[in-house]
GROMACS .gro file of C-alpha atoms in nm:
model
  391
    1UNK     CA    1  30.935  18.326  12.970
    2UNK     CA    2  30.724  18.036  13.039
    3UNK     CA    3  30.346  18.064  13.118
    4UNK     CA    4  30.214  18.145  13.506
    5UNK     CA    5  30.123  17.870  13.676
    6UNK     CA    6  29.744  17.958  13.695
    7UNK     CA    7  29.711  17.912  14.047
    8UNK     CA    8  29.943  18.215  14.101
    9UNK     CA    9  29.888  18.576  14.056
   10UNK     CA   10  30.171  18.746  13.849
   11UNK     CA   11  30.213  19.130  14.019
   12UNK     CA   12  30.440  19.323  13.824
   13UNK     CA   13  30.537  19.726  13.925
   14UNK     CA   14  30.603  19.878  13.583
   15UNK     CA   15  30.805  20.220  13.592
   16UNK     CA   16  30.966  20.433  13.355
   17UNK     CA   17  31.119  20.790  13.284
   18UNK     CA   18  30.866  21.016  13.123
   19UNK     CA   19  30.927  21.378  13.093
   20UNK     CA   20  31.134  21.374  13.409
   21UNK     CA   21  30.833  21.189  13.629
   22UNK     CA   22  30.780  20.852  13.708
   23UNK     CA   23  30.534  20.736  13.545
   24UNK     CA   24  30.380  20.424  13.759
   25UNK     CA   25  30.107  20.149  13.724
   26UNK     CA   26  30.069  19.797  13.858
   27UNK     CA   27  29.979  19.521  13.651
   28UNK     CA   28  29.803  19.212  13.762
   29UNK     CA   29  29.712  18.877  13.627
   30UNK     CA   30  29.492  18.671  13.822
   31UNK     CA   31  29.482  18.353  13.816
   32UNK     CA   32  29.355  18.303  14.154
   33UNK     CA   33  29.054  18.352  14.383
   34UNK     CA   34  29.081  18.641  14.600
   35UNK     CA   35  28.870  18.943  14.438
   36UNK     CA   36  29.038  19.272  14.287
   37UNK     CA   37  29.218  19.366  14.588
   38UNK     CA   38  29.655  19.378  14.592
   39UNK     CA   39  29.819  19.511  14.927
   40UNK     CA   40  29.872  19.849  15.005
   41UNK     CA   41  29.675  20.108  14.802
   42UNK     CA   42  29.699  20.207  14.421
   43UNK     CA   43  29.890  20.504  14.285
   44UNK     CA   44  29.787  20.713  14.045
   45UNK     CA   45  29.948  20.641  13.691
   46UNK     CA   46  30.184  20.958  13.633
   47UNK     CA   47  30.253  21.002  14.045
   48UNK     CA   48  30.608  21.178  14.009
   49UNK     CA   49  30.714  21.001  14.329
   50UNK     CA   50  30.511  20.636  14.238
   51UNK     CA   51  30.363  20.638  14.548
   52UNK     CA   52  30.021  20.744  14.766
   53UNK     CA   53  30.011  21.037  15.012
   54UNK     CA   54  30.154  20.937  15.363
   55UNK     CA   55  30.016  21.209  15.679
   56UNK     CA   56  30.293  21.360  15.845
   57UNK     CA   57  30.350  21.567  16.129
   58UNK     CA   58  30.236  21.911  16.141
   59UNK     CA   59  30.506  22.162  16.079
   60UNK     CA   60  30.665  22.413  16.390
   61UNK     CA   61  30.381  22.621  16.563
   62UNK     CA   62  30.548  22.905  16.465
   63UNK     CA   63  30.523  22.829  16.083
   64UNK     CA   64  30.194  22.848  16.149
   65UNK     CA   65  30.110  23.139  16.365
   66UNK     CA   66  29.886  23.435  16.301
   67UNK     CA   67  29.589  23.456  16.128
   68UNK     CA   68  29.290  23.328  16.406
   69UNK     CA   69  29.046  23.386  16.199
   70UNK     CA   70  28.911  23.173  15.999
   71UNK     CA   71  28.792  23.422  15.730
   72UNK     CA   72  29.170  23.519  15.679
   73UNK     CA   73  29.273  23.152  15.639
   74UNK     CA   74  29.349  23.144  15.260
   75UNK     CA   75  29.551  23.481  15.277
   76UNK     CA   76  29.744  23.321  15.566
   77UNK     CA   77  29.802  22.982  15.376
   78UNK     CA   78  29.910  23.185  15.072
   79UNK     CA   79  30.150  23.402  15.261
   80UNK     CA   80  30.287  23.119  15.414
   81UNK     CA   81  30.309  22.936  15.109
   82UNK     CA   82  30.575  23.202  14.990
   83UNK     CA   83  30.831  23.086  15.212
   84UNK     CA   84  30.775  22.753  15.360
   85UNK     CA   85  31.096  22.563  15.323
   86UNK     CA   86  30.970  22.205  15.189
   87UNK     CA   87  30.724  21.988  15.093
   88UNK     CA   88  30.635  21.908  15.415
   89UNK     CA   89  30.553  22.237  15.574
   90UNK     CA   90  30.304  22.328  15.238
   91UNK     CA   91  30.113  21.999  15.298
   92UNK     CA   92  30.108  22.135  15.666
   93UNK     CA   93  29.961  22.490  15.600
   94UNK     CA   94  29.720  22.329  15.312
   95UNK     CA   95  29.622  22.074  15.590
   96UNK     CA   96  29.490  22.367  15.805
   97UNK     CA   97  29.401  22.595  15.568
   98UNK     CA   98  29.127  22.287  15.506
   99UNK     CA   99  29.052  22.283  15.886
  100UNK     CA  100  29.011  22.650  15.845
  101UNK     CA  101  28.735  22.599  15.589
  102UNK     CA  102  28.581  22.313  15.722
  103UNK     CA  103  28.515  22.504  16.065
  104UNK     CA  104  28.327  22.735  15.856
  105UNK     CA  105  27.939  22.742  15.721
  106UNK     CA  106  27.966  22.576  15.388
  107UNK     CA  107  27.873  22.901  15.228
  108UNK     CA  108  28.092  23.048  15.380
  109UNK     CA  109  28.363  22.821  15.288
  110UNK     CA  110  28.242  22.885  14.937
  111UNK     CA  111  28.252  23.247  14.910
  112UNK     CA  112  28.594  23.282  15.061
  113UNK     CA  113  28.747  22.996  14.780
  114UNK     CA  114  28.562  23.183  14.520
  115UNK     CA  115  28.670  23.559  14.584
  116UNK     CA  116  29.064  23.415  14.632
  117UNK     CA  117  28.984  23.247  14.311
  118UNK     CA  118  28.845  23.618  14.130
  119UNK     CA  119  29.199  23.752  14.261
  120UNK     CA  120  29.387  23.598  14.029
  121UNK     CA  121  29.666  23.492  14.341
  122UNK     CA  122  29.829  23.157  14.374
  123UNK     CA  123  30.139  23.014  14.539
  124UNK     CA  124  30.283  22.700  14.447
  125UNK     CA  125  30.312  22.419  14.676
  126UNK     CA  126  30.646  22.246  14.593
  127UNK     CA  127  30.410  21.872  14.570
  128UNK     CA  128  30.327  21.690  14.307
  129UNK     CA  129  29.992  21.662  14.136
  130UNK     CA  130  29.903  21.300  14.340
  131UNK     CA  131  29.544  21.147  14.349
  132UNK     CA  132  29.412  20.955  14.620
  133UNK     CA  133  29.100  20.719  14.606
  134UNK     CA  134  28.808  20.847  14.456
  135UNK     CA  135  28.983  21.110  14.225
  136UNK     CA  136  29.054  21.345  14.505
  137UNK     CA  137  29.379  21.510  14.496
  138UNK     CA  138  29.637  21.345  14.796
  139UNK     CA  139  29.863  21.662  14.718
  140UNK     CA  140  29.847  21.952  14.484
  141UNK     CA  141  30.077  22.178  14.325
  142UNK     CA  142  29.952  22.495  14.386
  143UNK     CA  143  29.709  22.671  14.621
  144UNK     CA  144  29.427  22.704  14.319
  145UNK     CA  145  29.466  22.349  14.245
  146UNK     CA  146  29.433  22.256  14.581
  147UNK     CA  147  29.098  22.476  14.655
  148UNK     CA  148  28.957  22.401  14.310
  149UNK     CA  149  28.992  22.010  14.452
  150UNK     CA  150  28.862  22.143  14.827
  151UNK     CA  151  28.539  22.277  14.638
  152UNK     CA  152  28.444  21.980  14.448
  153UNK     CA  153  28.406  21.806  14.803
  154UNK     CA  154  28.208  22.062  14.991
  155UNK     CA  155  27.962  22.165  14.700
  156UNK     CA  156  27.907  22.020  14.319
  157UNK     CA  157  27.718  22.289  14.210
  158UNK     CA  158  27.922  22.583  14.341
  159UNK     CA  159  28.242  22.348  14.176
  160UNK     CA  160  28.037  22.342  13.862
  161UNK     CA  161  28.019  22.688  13.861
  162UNK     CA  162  28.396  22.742  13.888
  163UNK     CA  163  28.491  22.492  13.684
  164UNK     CA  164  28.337  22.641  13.335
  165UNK     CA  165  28.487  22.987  13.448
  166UNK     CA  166  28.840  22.797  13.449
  167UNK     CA  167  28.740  22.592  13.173
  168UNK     CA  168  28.723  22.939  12.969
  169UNK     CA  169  29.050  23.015  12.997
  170UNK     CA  170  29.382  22.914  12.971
  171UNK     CA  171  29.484  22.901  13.366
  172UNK     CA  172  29.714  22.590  13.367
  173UNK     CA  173  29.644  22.192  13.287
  174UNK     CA  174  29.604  22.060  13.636
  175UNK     CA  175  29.355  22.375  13.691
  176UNK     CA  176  29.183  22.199  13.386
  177UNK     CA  177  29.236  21.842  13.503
  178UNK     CA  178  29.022  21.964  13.837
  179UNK     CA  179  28.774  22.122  13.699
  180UNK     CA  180  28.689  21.882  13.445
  181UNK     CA  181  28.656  21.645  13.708
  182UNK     CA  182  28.408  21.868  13.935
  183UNK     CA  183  28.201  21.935  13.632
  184UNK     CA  184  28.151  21.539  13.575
  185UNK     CA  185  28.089  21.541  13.952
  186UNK     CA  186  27.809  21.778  13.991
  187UNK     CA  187  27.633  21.680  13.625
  188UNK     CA  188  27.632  21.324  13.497
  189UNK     CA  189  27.364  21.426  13.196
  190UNK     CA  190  27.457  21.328  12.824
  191UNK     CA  191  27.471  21.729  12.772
  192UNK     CA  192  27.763  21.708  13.045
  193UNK     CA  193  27.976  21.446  12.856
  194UNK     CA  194  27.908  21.679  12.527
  195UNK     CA  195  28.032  21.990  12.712
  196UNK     CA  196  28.346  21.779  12.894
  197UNK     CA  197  28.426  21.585  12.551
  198UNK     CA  198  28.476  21.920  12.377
  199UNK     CA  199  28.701  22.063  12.671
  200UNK     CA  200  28.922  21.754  12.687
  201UNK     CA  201  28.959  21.799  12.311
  202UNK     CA  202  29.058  22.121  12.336
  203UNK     CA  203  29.331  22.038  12.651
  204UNK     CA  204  29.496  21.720  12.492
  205UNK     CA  205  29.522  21.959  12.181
  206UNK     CA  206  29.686  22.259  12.351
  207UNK     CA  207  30.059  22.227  12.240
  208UNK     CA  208  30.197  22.426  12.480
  209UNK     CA  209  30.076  22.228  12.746
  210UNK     CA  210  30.152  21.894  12.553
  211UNK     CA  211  30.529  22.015  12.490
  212UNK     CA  212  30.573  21.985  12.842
  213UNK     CA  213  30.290  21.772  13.016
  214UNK     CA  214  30.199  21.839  13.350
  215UNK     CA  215  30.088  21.517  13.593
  216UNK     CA  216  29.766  21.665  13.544
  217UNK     CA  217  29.742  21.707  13.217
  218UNK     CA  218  29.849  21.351  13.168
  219UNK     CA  219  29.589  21.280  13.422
  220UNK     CA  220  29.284  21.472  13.207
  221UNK     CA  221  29.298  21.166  12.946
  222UNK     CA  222  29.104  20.957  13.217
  223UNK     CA  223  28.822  21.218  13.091
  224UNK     CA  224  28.838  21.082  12.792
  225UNK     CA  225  28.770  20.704  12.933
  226UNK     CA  226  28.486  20.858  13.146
  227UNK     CA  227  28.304  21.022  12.855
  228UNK     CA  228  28.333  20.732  12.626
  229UNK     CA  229  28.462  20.939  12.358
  230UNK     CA  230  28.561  20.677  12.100
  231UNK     CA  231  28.607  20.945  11.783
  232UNK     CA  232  28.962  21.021  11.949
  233UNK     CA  233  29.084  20.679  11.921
  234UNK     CA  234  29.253  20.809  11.588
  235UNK     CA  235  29.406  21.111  11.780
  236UNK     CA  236  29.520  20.890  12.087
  237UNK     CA  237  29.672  20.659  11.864
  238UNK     CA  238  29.868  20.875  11.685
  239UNK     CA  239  29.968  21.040  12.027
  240UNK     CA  240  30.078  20.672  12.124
  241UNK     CA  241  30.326  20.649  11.844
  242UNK     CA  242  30.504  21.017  11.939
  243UNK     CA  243  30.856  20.936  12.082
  244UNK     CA  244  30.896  21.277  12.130
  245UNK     CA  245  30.678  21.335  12.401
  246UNK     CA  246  30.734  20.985  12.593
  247UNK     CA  247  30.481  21.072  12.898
  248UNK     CA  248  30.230  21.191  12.641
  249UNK     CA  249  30.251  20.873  12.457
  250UNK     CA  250  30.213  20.682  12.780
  251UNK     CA  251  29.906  20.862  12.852
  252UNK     CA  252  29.719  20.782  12.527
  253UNK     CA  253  29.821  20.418  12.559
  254UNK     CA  254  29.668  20.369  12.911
  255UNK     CA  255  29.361  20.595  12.792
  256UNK     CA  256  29.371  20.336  12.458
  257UNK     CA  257  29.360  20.061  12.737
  258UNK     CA  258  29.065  20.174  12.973
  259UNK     CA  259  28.805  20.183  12.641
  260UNK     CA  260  28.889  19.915  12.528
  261UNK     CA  261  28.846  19.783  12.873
  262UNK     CA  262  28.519  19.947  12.843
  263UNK     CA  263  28.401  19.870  12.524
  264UNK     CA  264  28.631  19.607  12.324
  265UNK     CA  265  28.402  19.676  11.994
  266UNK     CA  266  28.377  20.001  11.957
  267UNK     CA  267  28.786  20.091  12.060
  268UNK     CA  268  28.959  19.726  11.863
  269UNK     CA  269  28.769  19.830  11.511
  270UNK     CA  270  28.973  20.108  11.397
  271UNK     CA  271  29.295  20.007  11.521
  272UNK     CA  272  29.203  19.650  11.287
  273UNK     CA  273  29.055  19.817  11.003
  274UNK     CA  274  29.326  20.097  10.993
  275UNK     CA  275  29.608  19.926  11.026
  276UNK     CA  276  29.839  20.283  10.971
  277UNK     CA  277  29.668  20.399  11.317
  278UNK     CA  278  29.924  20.185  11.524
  279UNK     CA  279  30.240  20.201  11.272
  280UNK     CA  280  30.566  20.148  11.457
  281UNK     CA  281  30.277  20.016  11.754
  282UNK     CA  282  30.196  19.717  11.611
  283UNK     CA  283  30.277  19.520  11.975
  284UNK     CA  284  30.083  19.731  12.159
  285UNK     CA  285  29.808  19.679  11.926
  286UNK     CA  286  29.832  19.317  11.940
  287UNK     CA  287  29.825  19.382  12.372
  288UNK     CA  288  29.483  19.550  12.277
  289UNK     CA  289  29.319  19.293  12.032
  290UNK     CA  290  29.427  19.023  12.265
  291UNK     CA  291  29.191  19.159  12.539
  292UNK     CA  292  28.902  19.077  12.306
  293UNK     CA  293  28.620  18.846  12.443
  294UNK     CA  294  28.546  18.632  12.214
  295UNK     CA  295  28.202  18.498  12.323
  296UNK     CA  296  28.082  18.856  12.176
  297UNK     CA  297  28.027  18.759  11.844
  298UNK     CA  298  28.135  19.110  11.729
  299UNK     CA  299  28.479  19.133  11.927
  300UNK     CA  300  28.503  18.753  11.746
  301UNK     CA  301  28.514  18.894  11.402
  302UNK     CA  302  28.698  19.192  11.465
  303UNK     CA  303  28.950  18.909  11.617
  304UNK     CA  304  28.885  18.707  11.311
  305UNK     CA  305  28.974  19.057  11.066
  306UNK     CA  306  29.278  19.073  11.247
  307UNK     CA  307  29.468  18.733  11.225
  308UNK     CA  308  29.346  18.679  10.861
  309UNK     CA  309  29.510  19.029  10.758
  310UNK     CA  310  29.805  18.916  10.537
  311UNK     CA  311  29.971  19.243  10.672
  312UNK     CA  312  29.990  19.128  11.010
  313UNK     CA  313  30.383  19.049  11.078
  314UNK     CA  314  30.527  18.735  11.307
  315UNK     CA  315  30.653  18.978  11.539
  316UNK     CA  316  30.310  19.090  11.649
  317UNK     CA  317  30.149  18.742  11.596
  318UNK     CA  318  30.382  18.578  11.853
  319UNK     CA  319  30.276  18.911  12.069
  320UNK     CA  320  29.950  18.840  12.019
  321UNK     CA  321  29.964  18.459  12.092
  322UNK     CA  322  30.204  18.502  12.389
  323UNK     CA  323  29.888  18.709  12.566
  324UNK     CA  324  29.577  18.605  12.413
  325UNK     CA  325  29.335  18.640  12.596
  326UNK     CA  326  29.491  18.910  12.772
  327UNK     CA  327  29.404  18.955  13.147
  328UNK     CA  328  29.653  19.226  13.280
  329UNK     CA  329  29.532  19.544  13.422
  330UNK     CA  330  29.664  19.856  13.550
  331UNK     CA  331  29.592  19.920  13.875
  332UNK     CA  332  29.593  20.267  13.985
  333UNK     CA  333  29.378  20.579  14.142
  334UNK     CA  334  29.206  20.787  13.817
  335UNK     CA  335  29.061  21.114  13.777
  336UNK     CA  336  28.693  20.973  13.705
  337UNK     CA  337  28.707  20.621  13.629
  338UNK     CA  338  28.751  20.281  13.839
  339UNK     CA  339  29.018  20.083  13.774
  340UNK     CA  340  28.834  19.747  13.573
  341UNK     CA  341  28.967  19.321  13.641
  342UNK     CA  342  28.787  19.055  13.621
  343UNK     CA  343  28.694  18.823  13.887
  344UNK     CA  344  28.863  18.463  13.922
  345UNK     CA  345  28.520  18.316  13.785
  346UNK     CA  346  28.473  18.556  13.487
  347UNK     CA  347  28.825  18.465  13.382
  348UNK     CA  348  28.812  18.093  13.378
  349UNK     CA  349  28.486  18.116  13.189
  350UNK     CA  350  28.669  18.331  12.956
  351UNK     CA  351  28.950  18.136  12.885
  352UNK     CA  352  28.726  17.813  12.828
  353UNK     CA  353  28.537  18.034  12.556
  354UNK     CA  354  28.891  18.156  12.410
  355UNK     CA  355  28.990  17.790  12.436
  356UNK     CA  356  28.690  17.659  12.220
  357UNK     CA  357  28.714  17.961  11.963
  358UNK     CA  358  29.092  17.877  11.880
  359UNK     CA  359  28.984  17.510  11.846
  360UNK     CA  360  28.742  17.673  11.560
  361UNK     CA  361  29.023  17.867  11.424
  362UNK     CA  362  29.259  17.530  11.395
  363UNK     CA  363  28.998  17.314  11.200
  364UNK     CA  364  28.957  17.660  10.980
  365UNK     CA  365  29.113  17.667  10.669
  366UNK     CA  366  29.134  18.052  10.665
  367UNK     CA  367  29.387  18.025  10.951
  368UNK     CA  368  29.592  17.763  10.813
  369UNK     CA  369  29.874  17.995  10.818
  370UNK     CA  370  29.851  18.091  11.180
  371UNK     CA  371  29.814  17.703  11.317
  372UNK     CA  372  30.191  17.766  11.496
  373UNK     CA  373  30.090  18.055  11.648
  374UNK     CA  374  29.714  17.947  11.744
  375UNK     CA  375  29.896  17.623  11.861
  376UNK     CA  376  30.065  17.821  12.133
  377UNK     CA  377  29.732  17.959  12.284
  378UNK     CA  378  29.595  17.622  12.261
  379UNK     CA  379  29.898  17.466  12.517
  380UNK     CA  380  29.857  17.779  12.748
  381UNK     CA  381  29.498  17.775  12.797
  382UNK     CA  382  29.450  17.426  12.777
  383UNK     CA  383  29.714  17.426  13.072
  384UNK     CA  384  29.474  17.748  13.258
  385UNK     CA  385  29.157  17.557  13.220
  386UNK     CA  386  29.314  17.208  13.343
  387UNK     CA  387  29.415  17.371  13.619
  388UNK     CA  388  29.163  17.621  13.756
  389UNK     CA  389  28.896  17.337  13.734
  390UNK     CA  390  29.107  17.112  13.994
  391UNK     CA  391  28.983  17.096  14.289
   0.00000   0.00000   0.00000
């Protein structure tokens, strides 16, 4: 395939078959101006349907009969829960069960999610775990998901609260997936990120629930992006490389992705320095060196480490050189996190850097070996730069 003109932007919609869900993200390389924005909104990365939450009508008034007052409104949603015939008439009854509770004093509201909650009752919802914007839930699969995601709106604290109850058990992953995200909601302190670090450990290590991953589970890794928790990059890794457990695998990548999005540094330097991290990987690891920056001095060496390595094979070098410096992003709605690009401007200034670095590398001796592969990069961004200074 021949380089993108760098006037264009290159949209891509990447799907495949994990665990029997589609698993979903955009990627985008720009290469014009025009900000961060794409048309129509993003979807979240495991979506089972690969696409946001559309309104729809209301089902029959006599689905939805009985029950005026709004005290009894979660007993009424959960008996009609029990035998609404599709998709469409839950996302009806949860639609006014939150009417219901949004009539209601907030602590009000509160009490009645928390008593349901002490019950122990729950009806599923026949929808998919689905985020919308923001980390709110667009649909969820059953009515404690769906009130554990209606409390985190109304009230942090009284979310907090709930959230380390569920958190000390073993409810269900997208229970988890919720209430880790309330928690980081209501309490941003370093002591949060130290309590939610060792409860996404614990999830991501559960192997019941990563036999046969939920969408929230798979969701939960964005906890890991939030927290900064860089000591799993071993564990993700090795997750990455498990062809058993496809969507699992998926997961770790993307979540392998976002840090080093967020901090090239301190995610690149084990994969380099332990090369066995990303055996059978070694692409995808060349996909995450190549989104080094190289005016950091640091991400420059750890670049540096990793072309010199005698190990590295021609199969990843030519992966490495096809991207470098890589400027695709997923695009999607997380759990906690925003969804990171670059702007038009920081990506021209980053290619002229990458451009001037691979000069260095050509009149260096050290990477005499690599001058094919280097000599790619040099054509490609020497034809970026050209271009995005025109006029």
């Amino acid at each position: 395939m021949s380089p993108a003109n760098p006037r264009s932007r290159r949209v891509r919609l990447v799907a495949a078959i994990f665990t029997g869900a589609v698993i979903v993200a955009v990627v985008v390389r720009w290469r014009e101006a025009g900000g961060t924005s794409r048309k129509g909104p993003p979807v979240s990365s495991f979506s089972p349907a690969g696409k946001p939450f559309v309104e729809t009508e209301s089902a029959p008034a006599a689905r939805r009969s009985g029950g005026t007052d709004n005290e009894d409104g979660i007993e009424l949603a959960f008996t009609q829960l029990a035998t609404a015939k599709n998709a469409e008439e839950s996302r009806a009854i949860l639609r006014e069960l939150r009417d219901r509770l949004g009539a209601l004093p907030p602590e009000s509201a509160i009490r009645i999610v928390t008593t349901f909650f002490a019950s122990q009752q729950d009806a599923g919802t026949q929808l998919d775990f689905t985020l919308a914007q923001g980390g709110k839930l667009a649909d969820a699969p059953t009515l404690r998901v769906f009130l554990l995601d209606y409390l985190g709106q109304i009230d942090a604290q009284a979310a907090r609260e709930l959230a380390v109850q569920v958190l000390g058990t073993k409810s269900s992953p997208d229970e988890w997936a919720v209430s880790l995200r309330n928690y980081a909601w209501a309490d941003p302190s370093a002591e949060s990120h130290a309590f939610l670090r060792e409860r996404t450990r614990e999830l991501i290590r559960n192997d019941a629930w990563r036999e046969k991953p939920s969408v929230g589970y798979l969701e939960a890794f964005d906890v890991i992006v939030h927290t900064q928790d860089f000591d799993l990059v071993p564990d993700l890794a090795k997750l990455a490389r498990d062809r058993d457990s496809r969507g699992v695998a998926y997961a770790a990548y993307l979540t392998l992705d976002r840090l080093t999005l967020a901090a090239p540094a301190r995610a690149l330097a084990p994969l380099v320095d332990r090369p066995e991290l990303m055996t059978g990987r070694e692409k995808t690891r060349a996909n995450f060196v190549a989104r080094a920056d190289v005016r950091d001095p640091e991400q420059a060496m750890i670049v540096e480490r990793y072309l010199i390595d005698e190990g590295r094979t021609a199969e990843e070098l030519e992966t490495f050189s096809g991207i470098f410096p890589n400027a695709n992003y997923m695009v999607s709605n997380n759990l906690l996190t925003p969804t990171v690009t670059l702007s038009r401007n920081e990506l021209m200034q980053r290619d002229q850097a990458s451009l001037t670095k691979v000069g260095e590398w050509l009149n260096d001796p050290r990477f005499e070996r690599l001058r094919p592969h280097l000599t790619i990069i040099q054509d490609r961004l020497r034809t970026f730069v050209s271009q995005t200074s025109t006029p």
